[in-house]
PDB file of C-alpha atoms in Angstrom:
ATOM      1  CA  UNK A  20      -1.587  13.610  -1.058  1.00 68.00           C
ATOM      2  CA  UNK A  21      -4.669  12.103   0.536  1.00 74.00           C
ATOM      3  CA  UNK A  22      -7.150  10.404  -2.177  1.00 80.00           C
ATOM      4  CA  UNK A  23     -10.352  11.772  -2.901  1.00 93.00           C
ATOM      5  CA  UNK A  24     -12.828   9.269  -1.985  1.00 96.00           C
ATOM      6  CA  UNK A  25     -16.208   8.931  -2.997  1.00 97.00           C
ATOM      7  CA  UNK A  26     -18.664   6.895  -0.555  1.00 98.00           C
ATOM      8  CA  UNK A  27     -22.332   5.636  -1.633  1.00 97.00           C
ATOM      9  CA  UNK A  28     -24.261   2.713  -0.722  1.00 97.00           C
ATOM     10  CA  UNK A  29     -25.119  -0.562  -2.295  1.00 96.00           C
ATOM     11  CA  UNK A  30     -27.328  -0.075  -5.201  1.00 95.00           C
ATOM     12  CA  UNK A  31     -26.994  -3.553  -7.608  1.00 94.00           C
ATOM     13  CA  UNK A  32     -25.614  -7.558  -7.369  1.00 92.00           C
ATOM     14  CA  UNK A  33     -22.659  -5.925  -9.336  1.00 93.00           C
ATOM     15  CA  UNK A  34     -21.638  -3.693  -6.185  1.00 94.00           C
ATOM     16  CA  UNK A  35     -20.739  -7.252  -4.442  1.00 95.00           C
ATOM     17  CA  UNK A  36     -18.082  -8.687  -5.914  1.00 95.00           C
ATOM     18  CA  UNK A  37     -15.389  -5.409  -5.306  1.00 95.00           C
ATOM     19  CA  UNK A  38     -17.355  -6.171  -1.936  1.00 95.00           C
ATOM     20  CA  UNK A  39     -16.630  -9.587  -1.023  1.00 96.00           C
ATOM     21  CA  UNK A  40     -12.995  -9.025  -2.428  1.00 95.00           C
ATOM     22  CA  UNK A  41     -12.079  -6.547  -0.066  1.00 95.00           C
ATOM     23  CA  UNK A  42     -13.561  -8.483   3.127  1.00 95.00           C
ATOM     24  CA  UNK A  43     -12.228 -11.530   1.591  1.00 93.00           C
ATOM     25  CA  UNK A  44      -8.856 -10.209   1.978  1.00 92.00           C
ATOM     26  CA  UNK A  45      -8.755  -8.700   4.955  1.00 87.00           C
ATOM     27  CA  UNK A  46     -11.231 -10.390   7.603  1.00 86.00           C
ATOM     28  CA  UNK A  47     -10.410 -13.667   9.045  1.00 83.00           C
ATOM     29  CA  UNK A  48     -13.553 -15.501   8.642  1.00 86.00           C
ATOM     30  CA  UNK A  49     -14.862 -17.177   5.254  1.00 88.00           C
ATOM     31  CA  UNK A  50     -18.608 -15.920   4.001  1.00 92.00           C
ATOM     32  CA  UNK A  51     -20.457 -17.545   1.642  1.00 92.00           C
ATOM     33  CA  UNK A  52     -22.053 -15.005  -1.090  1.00 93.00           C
ATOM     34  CA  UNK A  53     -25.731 -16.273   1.185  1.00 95.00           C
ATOM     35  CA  UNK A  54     -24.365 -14.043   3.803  1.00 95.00           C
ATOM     36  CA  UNK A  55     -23.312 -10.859   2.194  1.00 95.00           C
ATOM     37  CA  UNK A  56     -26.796 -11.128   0.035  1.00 95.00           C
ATOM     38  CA  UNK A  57     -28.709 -11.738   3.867  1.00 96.00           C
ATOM     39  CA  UNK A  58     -27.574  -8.592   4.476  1.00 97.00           C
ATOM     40  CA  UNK A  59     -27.464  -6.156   1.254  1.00 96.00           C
ATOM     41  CA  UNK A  60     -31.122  -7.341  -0.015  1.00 96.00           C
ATOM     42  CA  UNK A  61     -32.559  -6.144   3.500  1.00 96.00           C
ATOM     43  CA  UNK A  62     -30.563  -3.445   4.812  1.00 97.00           C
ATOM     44  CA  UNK A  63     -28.856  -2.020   1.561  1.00 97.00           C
ATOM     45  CA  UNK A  64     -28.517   1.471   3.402  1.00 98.00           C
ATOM     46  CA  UNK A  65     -26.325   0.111   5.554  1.00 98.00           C
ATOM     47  CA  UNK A  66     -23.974  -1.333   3.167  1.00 98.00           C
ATOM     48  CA  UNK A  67     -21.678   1.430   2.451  1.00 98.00           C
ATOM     49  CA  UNK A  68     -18.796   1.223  -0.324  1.00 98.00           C
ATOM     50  CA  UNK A  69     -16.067   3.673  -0.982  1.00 98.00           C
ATOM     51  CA  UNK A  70     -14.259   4.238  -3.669  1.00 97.00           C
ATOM     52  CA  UNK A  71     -11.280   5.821  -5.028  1.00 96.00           C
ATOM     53  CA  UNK A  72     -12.179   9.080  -6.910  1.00 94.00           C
ATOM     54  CA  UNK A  73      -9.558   8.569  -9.646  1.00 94.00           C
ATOM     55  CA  UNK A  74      -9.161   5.079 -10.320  1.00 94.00           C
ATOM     56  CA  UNK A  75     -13.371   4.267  -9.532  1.00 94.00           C
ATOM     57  CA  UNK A  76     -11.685   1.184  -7.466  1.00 95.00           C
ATOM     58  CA  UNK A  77     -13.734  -0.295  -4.454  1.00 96.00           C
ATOM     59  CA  UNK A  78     -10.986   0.252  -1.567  1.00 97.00           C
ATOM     60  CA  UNK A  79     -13.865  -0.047   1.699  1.00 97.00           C
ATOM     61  CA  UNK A  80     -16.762  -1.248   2.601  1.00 98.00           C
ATOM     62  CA  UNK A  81     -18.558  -1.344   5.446  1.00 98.00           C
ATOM     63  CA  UNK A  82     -21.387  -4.051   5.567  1.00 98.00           C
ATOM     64  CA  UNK A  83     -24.420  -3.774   8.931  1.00 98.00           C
ATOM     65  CA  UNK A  84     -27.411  -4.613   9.863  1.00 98.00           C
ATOM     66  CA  UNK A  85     -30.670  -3.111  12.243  1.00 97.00           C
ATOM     67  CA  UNK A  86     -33.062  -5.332  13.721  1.00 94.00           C
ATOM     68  CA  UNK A  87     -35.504  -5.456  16.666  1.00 91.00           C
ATOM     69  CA  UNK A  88     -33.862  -6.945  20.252  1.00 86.00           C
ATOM     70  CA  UNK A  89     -35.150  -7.610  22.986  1.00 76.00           C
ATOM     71  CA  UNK A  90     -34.196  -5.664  26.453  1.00 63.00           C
ATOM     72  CA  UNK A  91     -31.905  -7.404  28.870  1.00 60.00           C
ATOM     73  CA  UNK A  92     -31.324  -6.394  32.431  1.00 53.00           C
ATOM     74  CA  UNK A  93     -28.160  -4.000  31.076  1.00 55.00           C
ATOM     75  CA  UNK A  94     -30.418  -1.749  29.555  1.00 52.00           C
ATOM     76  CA  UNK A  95     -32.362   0.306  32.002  1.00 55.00           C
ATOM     77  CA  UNK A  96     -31.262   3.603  30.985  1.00 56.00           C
ATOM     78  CA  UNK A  97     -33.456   3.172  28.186  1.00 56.00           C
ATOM     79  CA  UNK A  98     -37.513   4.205  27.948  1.00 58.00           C
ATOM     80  CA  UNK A  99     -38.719   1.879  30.591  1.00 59.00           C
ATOM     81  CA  UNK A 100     -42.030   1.471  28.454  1.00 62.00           C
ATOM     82  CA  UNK A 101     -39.988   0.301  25.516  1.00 62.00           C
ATOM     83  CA  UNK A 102     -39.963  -3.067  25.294  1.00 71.00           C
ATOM     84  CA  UNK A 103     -37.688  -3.397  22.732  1.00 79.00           C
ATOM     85  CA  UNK A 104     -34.541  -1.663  21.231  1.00 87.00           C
ATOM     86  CA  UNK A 105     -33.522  -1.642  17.556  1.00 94.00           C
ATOM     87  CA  UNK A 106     -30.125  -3.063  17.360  1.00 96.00           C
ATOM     88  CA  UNK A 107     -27.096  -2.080  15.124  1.00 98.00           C
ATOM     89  CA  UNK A 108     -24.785  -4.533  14.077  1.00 98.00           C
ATOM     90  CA  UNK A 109     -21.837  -3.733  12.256  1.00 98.00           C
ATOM     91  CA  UNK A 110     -21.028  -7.413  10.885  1.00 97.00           C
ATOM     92  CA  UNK A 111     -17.780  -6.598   8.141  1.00 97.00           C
ATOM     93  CA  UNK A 112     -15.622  -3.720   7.494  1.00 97.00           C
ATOM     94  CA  UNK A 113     -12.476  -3.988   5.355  1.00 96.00           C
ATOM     95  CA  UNK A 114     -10.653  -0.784   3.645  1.00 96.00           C
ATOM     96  CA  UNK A 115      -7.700  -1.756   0.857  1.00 96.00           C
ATOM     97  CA  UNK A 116      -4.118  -1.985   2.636  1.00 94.00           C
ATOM     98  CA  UNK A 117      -2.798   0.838   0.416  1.00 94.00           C
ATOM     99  CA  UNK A 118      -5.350   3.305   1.370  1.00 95.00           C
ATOM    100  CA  UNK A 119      -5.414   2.782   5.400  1.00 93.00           C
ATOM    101  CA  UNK A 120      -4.425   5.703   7.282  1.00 91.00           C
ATOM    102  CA  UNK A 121      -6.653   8.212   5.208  1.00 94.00           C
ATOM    103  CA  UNK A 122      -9.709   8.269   7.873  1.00 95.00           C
ATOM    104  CA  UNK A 123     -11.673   5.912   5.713  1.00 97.00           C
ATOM    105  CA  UNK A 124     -12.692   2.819   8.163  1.00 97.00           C
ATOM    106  CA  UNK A 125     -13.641   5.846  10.034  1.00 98.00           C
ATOM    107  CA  UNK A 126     -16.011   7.389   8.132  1.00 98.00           C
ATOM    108  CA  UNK A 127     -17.374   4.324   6.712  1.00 98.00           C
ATOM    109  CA  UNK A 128     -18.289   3.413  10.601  1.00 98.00           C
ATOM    110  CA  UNK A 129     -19.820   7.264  11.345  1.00 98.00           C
ATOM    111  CA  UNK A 130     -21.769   6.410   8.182  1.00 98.00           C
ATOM    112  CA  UNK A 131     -23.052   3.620   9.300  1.00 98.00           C
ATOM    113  CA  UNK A 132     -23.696   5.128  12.448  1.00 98.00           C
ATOM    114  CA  UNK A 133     -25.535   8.181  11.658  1.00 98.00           C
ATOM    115  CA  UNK A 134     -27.946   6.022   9.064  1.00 98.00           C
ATOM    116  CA  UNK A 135     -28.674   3.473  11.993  1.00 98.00           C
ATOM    117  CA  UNK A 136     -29.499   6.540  14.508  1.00 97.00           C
ATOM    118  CA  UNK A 137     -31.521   8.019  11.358  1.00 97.00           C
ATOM    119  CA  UNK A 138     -33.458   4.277  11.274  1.00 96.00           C
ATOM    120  CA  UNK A 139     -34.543   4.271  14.896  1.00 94.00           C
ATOM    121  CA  UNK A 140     -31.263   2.179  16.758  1.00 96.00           C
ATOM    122  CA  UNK A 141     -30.982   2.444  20.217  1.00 94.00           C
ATOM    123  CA  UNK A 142     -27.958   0.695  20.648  1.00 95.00           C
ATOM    124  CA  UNK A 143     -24.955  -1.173  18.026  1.00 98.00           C
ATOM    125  CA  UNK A 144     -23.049  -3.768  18.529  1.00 98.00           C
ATOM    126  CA  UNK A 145     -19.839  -5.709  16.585  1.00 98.00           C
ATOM    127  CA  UNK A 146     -16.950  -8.232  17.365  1.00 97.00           C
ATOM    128  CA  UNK A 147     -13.110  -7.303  17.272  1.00 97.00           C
ATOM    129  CA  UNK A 148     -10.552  -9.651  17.062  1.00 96.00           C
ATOM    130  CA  UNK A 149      -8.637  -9.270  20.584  1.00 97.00           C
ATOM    131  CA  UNK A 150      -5.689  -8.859  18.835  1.00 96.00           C
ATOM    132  CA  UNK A 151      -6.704  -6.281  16.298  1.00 94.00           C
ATOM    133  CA  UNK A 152      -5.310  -3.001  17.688  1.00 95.00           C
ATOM    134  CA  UNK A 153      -5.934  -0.821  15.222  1.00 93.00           C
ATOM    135  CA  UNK A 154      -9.977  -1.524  14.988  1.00 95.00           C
ATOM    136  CA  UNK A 155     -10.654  -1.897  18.658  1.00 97.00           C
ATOM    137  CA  UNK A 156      -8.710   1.720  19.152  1.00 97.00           C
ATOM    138  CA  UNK A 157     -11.285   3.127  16.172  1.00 97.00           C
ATOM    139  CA  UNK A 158     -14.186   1.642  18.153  1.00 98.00           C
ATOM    140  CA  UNK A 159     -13.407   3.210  21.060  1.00 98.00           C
ATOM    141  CA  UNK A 160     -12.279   6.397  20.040  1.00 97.00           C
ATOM    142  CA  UNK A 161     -16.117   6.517  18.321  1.00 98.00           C
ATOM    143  CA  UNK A 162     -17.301   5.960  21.712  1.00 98.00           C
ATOM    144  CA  UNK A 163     -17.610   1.414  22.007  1.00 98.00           C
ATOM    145  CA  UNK A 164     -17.016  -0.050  25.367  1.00 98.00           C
ATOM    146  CA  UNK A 165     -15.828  -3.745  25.243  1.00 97.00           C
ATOM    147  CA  UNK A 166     -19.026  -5.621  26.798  1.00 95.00           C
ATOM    148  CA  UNK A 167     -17.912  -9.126  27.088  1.00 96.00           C
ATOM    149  CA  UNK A 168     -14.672 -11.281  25.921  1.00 98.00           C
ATOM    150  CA  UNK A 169     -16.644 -14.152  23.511  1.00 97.00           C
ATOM    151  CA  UNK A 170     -13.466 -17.318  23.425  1.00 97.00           C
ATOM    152  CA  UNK A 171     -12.336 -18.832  20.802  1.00 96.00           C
ATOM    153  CA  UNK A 172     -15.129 -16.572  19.029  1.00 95.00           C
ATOM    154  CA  UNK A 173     -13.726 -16.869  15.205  1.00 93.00           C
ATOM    155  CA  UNK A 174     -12.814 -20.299  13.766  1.00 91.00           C
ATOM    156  CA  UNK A 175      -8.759 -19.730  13.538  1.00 91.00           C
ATOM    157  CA  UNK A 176      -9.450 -20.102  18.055  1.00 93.00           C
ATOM    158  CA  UNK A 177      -8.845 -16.357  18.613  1.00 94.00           C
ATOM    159  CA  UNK A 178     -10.817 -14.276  21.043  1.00 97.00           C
ATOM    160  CA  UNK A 179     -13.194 -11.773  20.572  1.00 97.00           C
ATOM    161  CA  UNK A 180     -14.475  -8.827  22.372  1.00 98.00           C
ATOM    162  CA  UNK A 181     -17.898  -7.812  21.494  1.00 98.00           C
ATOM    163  CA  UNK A 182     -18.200  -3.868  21.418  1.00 98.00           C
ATOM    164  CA  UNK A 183     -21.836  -1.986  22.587  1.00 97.00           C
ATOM    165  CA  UNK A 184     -22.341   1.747  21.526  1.00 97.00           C
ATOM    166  CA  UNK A 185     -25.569   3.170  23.012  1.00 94.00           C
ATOM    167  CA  UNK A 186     -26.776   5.790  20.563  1.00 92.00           C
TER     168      UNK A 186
END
């Protein structure tokens, strides 16, 4: 039986640690609690926790970011009088091993998606590892193209492809 999940977004300093935890465990670069604050203190709407119904256990969370960027020569199809688009970044997402499968790193991402669309974003961007499968399959089933291969992007040497969703 599929667990009933509950999603909300961050609300207190307290909603970090099950936070970090999670990412902690699953992603392969270290943050420093500077980092996860940089982005919960400004953009707490886009930090987006789930938990488990039953056992009120963190088991996802999806951490992002929206900020102005500047238009490059890729991005004509966009209001030529704009001079700027508002830029997405997803930056972590991590759901508990023992609850993968359920549609949850999906629906944290359309989350996060549909509040960064509601905010004004044009466009959103992330990393993948290369050799992460599963997440660059999610990505692209939501609609990401792979823009660019970044080398020896994360500190253990192992590519990256950065993702671009135009919204």
């Amino acid at each position: 039986m599929a667990p009933k999940i509950v999603f909300r977004t961050y609300q207190t300093e307290s909603d970090l640690d099950p936070a970090m935890k999670l990412i902690d465990q699953d992603l392969s670069e270290p943050y420093s609690i500077y980092t996860y604050r940089f982005f919960v203190q400004q953009w707490p709407e886009l930090c987006i926790l789930a938990y488990d119904e039953d056992t009120h256990e963190c088991i996802g969370v999806i951490i992002c970011k929206l900020h102005p960027h500047r238009r490059g020569c890729m991005d004509m199809h966009f209001d030529s009088d704009k001079m700027q688009l508002n830029r997405g970044y997803i930056g972590m997402i991590a759901v508990d091993k023992s609850y993968r499968n359920h549609g949850i790193g999906r629906s944290l991402v359309v989350r996060a998606l549909e509040t960064m669309q509601k905010m004004g974003a044009d466009e959103v961007i992330l990393e993948a590892e290369t050799n992460n499968q599963g997440a660059l399959a999610l990505y692209e089933r939501l609609g990401f193209i792979r823009e660019k291969r970044l080398f020896r992007y994360y500190l253990s040497g192992t590519d990256a492809y950065r993702l671009k969703l135009w919204l």
